[in-house]
Coordinates of C-alpha atoms in Angstrom, one line a residue:
M13 CA 103.7 99.3 78.0
H14 CA 99.9 98.5 76.7
P15 CA 97.7 101.3 76.5
L16 CA 96.0 102.3 79.1
K17 CA 92.3 101.1 79.3
H18 CA 90.0 104.2 80.6
L19 CA 87.2 103.1 82.2
C20 CA 84.6 105.4 80.9
L21 CA 82.1 107.6 82.1
V22 CA 78.9 108.5 80.0
N23 CA 81.0 111.7 78.9
P24 CA 81.5 113.2 82.0
M25 CA 83.7 115.6 80.5
T26 CA 81.3 117.3 78.0
T27 CA 79.3 118.9 81.2
S28 CA 79.8 122.0 83.0
H29 CA 82.0 121.3 86.5
A30 CA 79.1 124.0 87.2
K31 CA 76.2 121.7 86.6
R32 CA 78.7 118.0 88.4
M33 CA 79.0 120.3 91.5
G34 CA 74.7 120.9 91.4
C35 CA 74.6 117.7 91.5
I36 CA 75.5 117.4 95.3
G37 CA 73.7 114.3 97.4
A38 CA 72.4 112.6 94.3
T39 CA 72.9 109.3 93.6
W40 CA 74.8 108.4 90.6
M41 CA 73.5 106.7 88.1
F42 CA 76.6 105.2 86.1
I43 CA 76.6 103.4 82.9
L44 CA 80.3 102.1 82.7
V45 CA 82.0 101.0 79.2
T46 CA 85.6 99.4 79.3
F47 CA 87.5 99.1 76.4
T48 CA 90.7 99.3 75.4
G49 CA 92.1 103.1 74.7
C50 CA 89.2 105.3 74.6
D51 CA 88.9 109.0 76.4
P52 CA 86.1 110.1 78.0
Q53 CA 85.4 111.9 75.0
G54 CA 84.7 109.5 72.8
N55 CA 88.2 109.8 70.6
S56 CA 89.7 105.8 70.7
S57 CA 92.4 107.6 68.9
Q58 CA 94.0 109.3 72.2
K59 CA 96.3 106.1 73.6
S60 CA 98.2 107.0 76.7
F61 CA 101.7 105.4 77.6
F62 CA 102.3 106.3 80.7
D63 CA 104.8 104.2 83.2
R64 CA 102.4 102.9 85.9
G65 CA 105.0 100.8 87.2
A66 CA 107.9 103.4 87.5
F67 CA 104.7 105.5 89.1
L68 CA 104.6 103.0 91.8
S69 CA 107.9 102.6 92.5
H70 CA 108.2 106.1 92.8
V71 CA 105.1 106.0 95.7
G72 CA 106.3 103.0 97.1
D73 CA 109.8 104.0 98.3
S74 CA 109.7 107.8 98.4
I75 CA 106.4 108.7 99.5
I76 CA 105.0 105.7 101.1
L77 CA 107.8 104.0 103.3
P78 CA 108.9 107.2 104.5
A79 CA 105.9 108.3 105.4
Y80 CA 105.5 105.0 107.6
V81 CA 108.9 105.9 108.5
D82 CA 108.4 108.4 110.1
F83 CA 105.0 107.9 111.8
E84 CA 106.7 105.1 113.7
H85 CA 109.8 107.5 115.0
Q86 CA 107.8 110.0 116.5
A87 CA 105.3 107.8 117.9
W88 CA 108.6 105.3 119.4
A89 CA 109.2 108.8 120.5
L90 CA 106.3 110.3 122.5
H91 CA 106.2 106.3 124.3
E92 CA 110.1 107.0 125.0
M93 CA 108.8 110.5 126.6
V94 CA 106.3 108.9 128.7
S95 CA 108.1 106.0 130.0
S96 CA 110.4 108.7 131.8
F97 CA 107.4 109.5 134.2
E98 CA 108.2 106.1 135.5
D99 CA 110.4 107.6 137.5
G100 CA 107.9 110.3 139.4
N101 CA 109.1 113.3 139.0
C102 CA 107.8 114.9 136.0
T103 CA 108.3 118.8 135.2
T104 CA 106.3 120.7 133.1
Q105 CA 108.8 121.2 131.2
A106 CA 108.5 117.8 130.5
I107 CA 104.6 118.5 130.0
E108 CA 105.8 121.0 127.3
A109 CA 108.2 118.7 125.3
S110 CA 106.2 115.9 125.5
R111 CA 103.6 117.8 123.6
E112 CA 105.4 119.3 121.6
Q113 CA 106.2 115.5 120.9
L114 CA 102.8 114.3 120.3
K115 CA 101.6 117.3 117.8
A116 CA 104.6 115.6 116.0
T117 CA 103.0 112.5 116.1
Y118 CA 100.2 114.0 114.7
E119 CA 101.1 115.4 111.7
A120 CA 103.6 112.6 111.2
W121 CA 99.9 110.7 111.0
Q122 CA 98.3 112.5 107.9
H123 CA 101.1 111.6 106.3
V124 CA 100.5 107.9 106.2
A125 CA 96.4 108.4 106.5
L126 CA 96.3 108.3 102.7
Y127 CA 96.8 105.0 102.6
D128 CA 94.0 103.3 104.3
F129 CA 94.4 99.9 102.1
G130 CA 97.1 96.7 102.4
P131 CA 98.3 96.3 106.0
A132 CA 97.0 99.6 107.6
L133 CA 93.6 98.3 106.4
E134 CA 95.0 94.7 107.9
Q135 CA 95.8 96.4 111.2
G136 CA 92.5 98.9 111.2
L137 CA 95.8 101.4 111.7
F138 CA 93.1 104.2 111.1
E139 CA 90.4 103.6 113.3
S140 CA 93.0 103.2 116.0
T141 CA 95.2 105.7 115.6
N142 CA 92.5 108.6 115.1
T143 CA 89.1 107.9 116.0
F144 CA 87.7 111.5 117.1
P145 CA 85.5 112.1 118.8
T146 CA 87.1 110.5 122.0
N147 CA 85.5 110.1 125.0
P148 CA 87.3 111.6 128.1
D149 CA 84.9 110.0 130.4
L150 CA 86.1 106.4 129.5
I151 CA 89.6 107.4 129.3
E152 CA 89.6 108.2 133.0
G153 CA 87.8 105.0 134.0
A154 CA 90.6 103.2 132.0
I155 CA 93.1 104.4 134.4
G156 CA 93.8 101.6 136.9
D157 CA 91.4 99.4 135.1
G158 CA 93.8 96.7 135.0
E159 CA 92.0 94.6 132.4
W160 CA 91.7 97.4 130.4
T161 CA 92.6 96.4 126.2
A162 CA 93.8 98.9 123.4
G163 CA 92.5 97.4 119.8
I164 CA 89.6 95.9 120.3
L165 CA 86.1 97.4 119.4
D166 CA 85.1 98.5 122.8
T167 CA 88.3 100.9 123.3
Q168 CA 88.6 102.5 119.9
D169 CA 86.7 105.6 120.5
H170 CA 89.5 106.3 123.4
I171 CA 92.2 105.3 122.5
G172 CA 94.9 106.7 119.2
L173 CA 96.0 110.3 119.5
P174 CA 92.6 112.1 120.6
A175 CA 92.7 109.6 124.0
L176 CA 96.4 111.2 124.3
D177 CA 95.3 114.7 122.9
Y178 CA 93.4 114.5 125.8
M179 CA 95.6 113.2 128.4
F180 CA 98.4 115.8 127.5
N181 CA 96.0 118.9 126.9
H182 CA 92.8 118.8 129.2
T183 CA 94.8 120.9 131.3
V184 CA 97.3 123.3 132.1
A185 CA 100.7 121.8 132.3
E186 CA 101.4 122.5 136.5
E187 CA 98.2 120.1 137.3
L188 CA 98.5 117.8 134.8
S189 CA 102.2 117.1 136.2
A190 CA 101.4 116.6 139.2
S191 CA 99.0 114.6 138.8
I192 CA 101.4 112.7 136.9
N193 CA 103.7 112.7 140.0
S194 CA 101.1 111.7 142.1
Q195 CA 98.9 108.9 140.4
P196 CA 100.9 106.0 139.0
E197 CA 98.0 104.1 137.3
R198 CA 98.2 107.6 135.0
V199 CA 101.3 106.8 133.9
E200 CA 100.8 102.9 132.6
H201 CA 97.2 104.4 131.5
L202 CA 99.6 106.6 128.6
L203 CA 102.4 104.2 128.9
R204 CA 99.8 101.8 127.2
L205 CA 98.2 104.2 125.2
T206 CA 101.9 104.5 123.3
S207 CA 102.6 101.3 123.1
H208 CA 99.9 100.7 121.4
L209 CA 100.1 103.6 119.3
H210 CA 103.8 102.0 118.2
S211 CA 103.4 99.3 117.9
Q212 CA 100.3 99.9 115.1
A213 CA 103.0 101.3 113.3
W214 CA 105.3 99.1 113.5
D215 CA 103.4 96.4 112.5
V216 CA 102.4 98.5 109.5
L217 CA 105.6 99.2 108.2
A218 CA 107.3 95.9 109.1
A219 CA 104.4 94.8 106.4
W220 CA 105.4 97.2 104.0
E221 CA 109.3 96.7 104.3
S222 CA 109.3 93.3 104.3
S223 CA 106.8 91.8 101.1
Y224 CA 104.2 94.5 100.4
L225 CA 106.4 96.7 99.0
D226 CA 107.2 94.5 96.0
V227 CA 103.5 93.5 95.5
F228 CA 102.7 96.8 96.4
K229 CA 105.2 97.8 92.9
A230 CA 105.0 95.0 90.8
S231 CA 100.4 95.3 90.5
T232 CA 100.2 97.8 87.6
G233 CA 97.2 97.7 86.0
T234 CA 94.3 99.9 86.5
E235 CA 91.1 97.1 87.9
M236 CA 89.5 96.3 91.4
G237 CA 91.8 95.4 94.1
S238 CA 95.3 96.6 91.7
S239 CA 97.8 98.7 93.6
M240 CA 96.5 101.7 91.1
G241 CA 92.6 100.8 92.1
E242 CA 93.2 100.4 96.1
L243 CA 96.0 103.6 96.4
L244 CA 93.7 106.3 94.3
N245 CA 90.3 104.6 96.6
A246 CA 92.1 105.2 99.5
F247 CA 93.4 108.7 98.3
N248 CA 89.9 109.6 97.7
R249 CA 87.8 107.8 100.0
V250 CA 89.9 109.0 103.2
F251 CA 90.5 113.0 101.7
E252 CA 86.2 113.1 101.2
N253 CA 85.3 111.5 104.7
H254 CA 88.1 112.1 106.9
I255 CA 89.8 115.5 105.3
R256 CA 86.4 117.1 104.2
Q257 CA 83.8 115.9 105.9
Q258 CA 85.4 115.0 109.6
K259 CA 88.0 117.6 110.1
L260 CA 85.5 120.4 108.8
G261 CA 82.0 119.3 107.5
L262 CA 80.5 118.3 110.7
P263 CA 82.3 120.5 112.9
C264 CA 81.0 123.5 111.1
G265 CA 77.5 121.9 110.5
I266 CA 77.3 122.3 106.4
S267 CA 76.8 118.3 106.8
T268 CA 74.1 117.7 109.3
F269 CA 70.2 118.4 108.6
S270 CA 70.0 121.8 110.9
Q271 CA 73.6 122.8 110.0
T272 CA 73.9 123.5 114.0
P273 CA 78.2 123.8 114.2
L274 CA 79.3 121.2 116.4
P275 CA 82.7 122.6 117.7
G276 CA 82.7 119.6 119.7
L277 CA 83.9 117.6 116.6
V278 CA 87.2 119.3 115.4
E279 CA 90.1 117.5 115.2
A280 CA 93.1 117.6 118.4
P281 CA 90.4 119.9 120.3
F282 CA 91.8 119.9 123.6
A283 CA 95.0 121.5 122.7
K284 CA 92.5 124.1 120.9
N285 CA 95.2 125.4 118.4
W286 CA 96.8 122.4 116.5
S287 CA 93.2 122.1 114.4
I288 CA 94.0 124.1 111.4
D289 CA 97.6 123.0 111.2
L290 CA 96.8 119.0 110.6
M291 CA 94.4 120.0 108.1
L292 CA 97.6 121.7 106.7
E293 CA 99.1 118.8 106.6
A294 CA 96.8 116.4 105.4
M295 CA 96.5 118.7 102.4
T296 CA 100.2 118.7 101.8
A297 CA 100.3 114.9 102.7
L298 CA 97.5 115.3 99.3
E299 CA 99.6 117.2 97.3
T300 CA 103.0 115.2 98.0
L301 CA 100.6 112.4 96.1
Y302 CA 99.0 114.3 93.4
F303 CA 102.2 115.9 92.5
G304 CA 104.5 113.3 93.3
D305 CA 106.5 115.6 95.1
P306 CA 106.2 118.2 98.6
N307 CA 106.9 120.9 95.5
H308 CA 104.4 121.4 93.2
G309 CA 105.7 118.8 90.2
T310 CA 109.1 121.2 90.4
T311 CA 111.4 117.8 90.2
D312 CA 111.3 114.9 88.0
A313 CA 109.5 113.4 90.8
I314 CA 106.1 111.1 89.3
G315 CA 103.0 112.3 90.5
L316 CA 99.2 111.6 89.6
D317 CA 99.7 115.2 87.7
D318 CA 102.2 113.4 84.9
Y319 CA 99.7 110.6 84.1
L320 CA 96.9 112.9 83.5
V321 CA 99.3 115.7 81.3
S322 CA 100.4 112.0 79.7
L323 CA 96.8 112.0 78.8
G324 CA 97.5 114.9 75.8
D325 CA 96.7 118.6 75.5
V326 CA 93.1 118.1 76.6
S327 CA 89.8 118.5 79.3
Y328 CA 90.6 115.6 80.5
G329 CA 94.0 115.5 80.2
Q330 CA 96.5 118.9 81.0
D331 CA 93.5 121.0 81.3
L332 CA 92.1 118.3 84.1
H333 CA 95.3 118.6 85.7
D334 CA 95.4 122.5 85.4
E335 CA 92.4 122.9 86.9
I336 CA 93.3 120.7 89.9
S337 CA 96.6 122.3 90.6
S338 CA 94.5 125.9 90.2
R339 CA 92.0 124.3 93.4
L340 CA 94.7 122.7 95.0
R341 CA 96.1 126.3 95.4
T342 CA 92.7 128.1 96.4
S343 CA 91.7 125.3 98.6
M344 CA 95.2 125.6 100.9
Q345 CA 95.1 128.8 101.4
A346 CA 91.4 129.4 102.2
V347 CA 92.3 126.2 105.0
A348 CA 95.5 128.3 106.0
N349 CA 93.2 131.4 106.3
M350 CA 91.1 129.8 108.8
E351 CA 91.7 131.2 112.7
D352 CA 92.4 128.4 115.6
P353 CA 90.3 127.3 118.3
L354 CA 89.1 125.9 115.1
A355 CA 86.1 124.9 117.5
Q356 CA 85.7 128.6 118.3
F357 CA 85.9 129.2 114.3
V358 CA 83.3 127.2 113.1
V359 CA 80.7 129.0 115.6
E360 CA 81.6 132.2 115.4
R361 CA 82.9 132.8 111.6
Q362 CA 80.2 129.5 110.3
A363 CA 79.9 131.3 106.7
D364 CA 83.2 131.5 106.3
A365 CA 83.6 127.5 107.3
F366 CA 81.1 126.8 105.0
S367 CA 83.4 128.6 101.8
V368 CA 86.3 126.6 103.0
Y369 CA 83.8 123.3 102.7
T370 CA 82.9 124.2 98.9
E371 CA 86.9 125.3 98.0
L372 CA 87.7 121.4 99.6
Q373 CA 84.2 119.9 97.8
A374 CA 85.3 121.2 94.4
L375 CA 88.4 119.3 94.8
V376 CA 86.0 115.7 95.3
V377 CA 84.8 116.8 91.9
L378 CA 87.3 116.7 90.4
W379 CA 89.9 114.2 91.8
K380 CA 86.9 111.5 92.4
V381 CA 84.3 111.9 89.0
D382 CA 87.1 113.5 86.6
M383 CA 90.4 112.2 87.3
M384 CA 89.1 108.2 88.3
S385 CA 86.8 108.9 85.5
A386 CA 90.4 110.0 83.4
L387 CA 92.9 107.2 84.9
G388 CA 90.2 103.9 84.4
V389 CA 90.0 103.7 87.5
L390 CA 86.7 102.8 89.6
I391 CA 85.4 103.8 92.8
T392 CA 84.8 100.9 95.4
Y393 CA 84.1 103.0 98.1
Q394 CA 80.3 104.8 99.1
D395 CA 80.6 107.8 100.8
N396 CA 77.3 109.0 103.0
D397 CA 76.5 112.1 101.5
G398 CA 77.0 112.7 97.4
D399 CA 78.7 114.1 95.2

């Protein structure tokens, strides 16, 4: 096993987290120095012998692939339910069951959203699955339009899970079942939406199973384009831009100039009571990857926590892991303490929503700045609002 090659920021661990939190919105000025066996405190005697190959094998076999399998299965089950509507006998019970299945599919999606690289990036899976807010007018206009095509740029804002949230949840079950029974074109459009959702999931899963899993396991370096680089950049980007920012920051208004709440921007707004559950599921997916298991690292499964601990009993190793673990607990609790409908919560209790956002922002600093520096992995994406 070769010593870890760290990519060192200029003494990032000697500054307090309070100071680094004060740099939110500022442009980073990095002086990058790469050398074998360095650590962020300049102690070249500290070396890590963490087995990245074993870590990647565990993540690929036990976390990523099962997540894609589950998402594909859930998407197929939803499509099968919609197919049963073709007989013109859609009951309110069938609508309720389909809503439950849609939520299960939404929750399964949270566990694959983190892996927006490789086959997912090539297929545009993230954009086609969960671009929100959706456009109800365009959804209604697509119903009965024989020229409408899923998967092209013009339809990106009215396909996927958000479009299905509208289709299944925009009115009460009795009215929805009646409109489906009387308008075969609504069933046809539901089938187009669920078929595309499933086919995208299937294509990405097939790519992982056929060849990409082996490629992922074999790339054990930390350089740009390596599996560690792709995995950790996607991990940070999805958390920062889509979980912290899109699921909460924009709806609560903290990310806008006027700080005016924008409740219509929450995830799954038509279901009303799913938004917080989906955010918690997304946070659980983050925890699973960080700890290597869904049990906060209490098993022998290899996680990012083990990588940090392997660096030693120092501020960028064991201490950083302890701080991340603590912050994860408080962040999860903060999200859980919010109340659905989230669209109502961000308006009536905006200050509380701001506090939750601050918890999530602290994780951005710990993961994106401290952890990436400690593990020697370069950030290769840009955010819109700084850190």
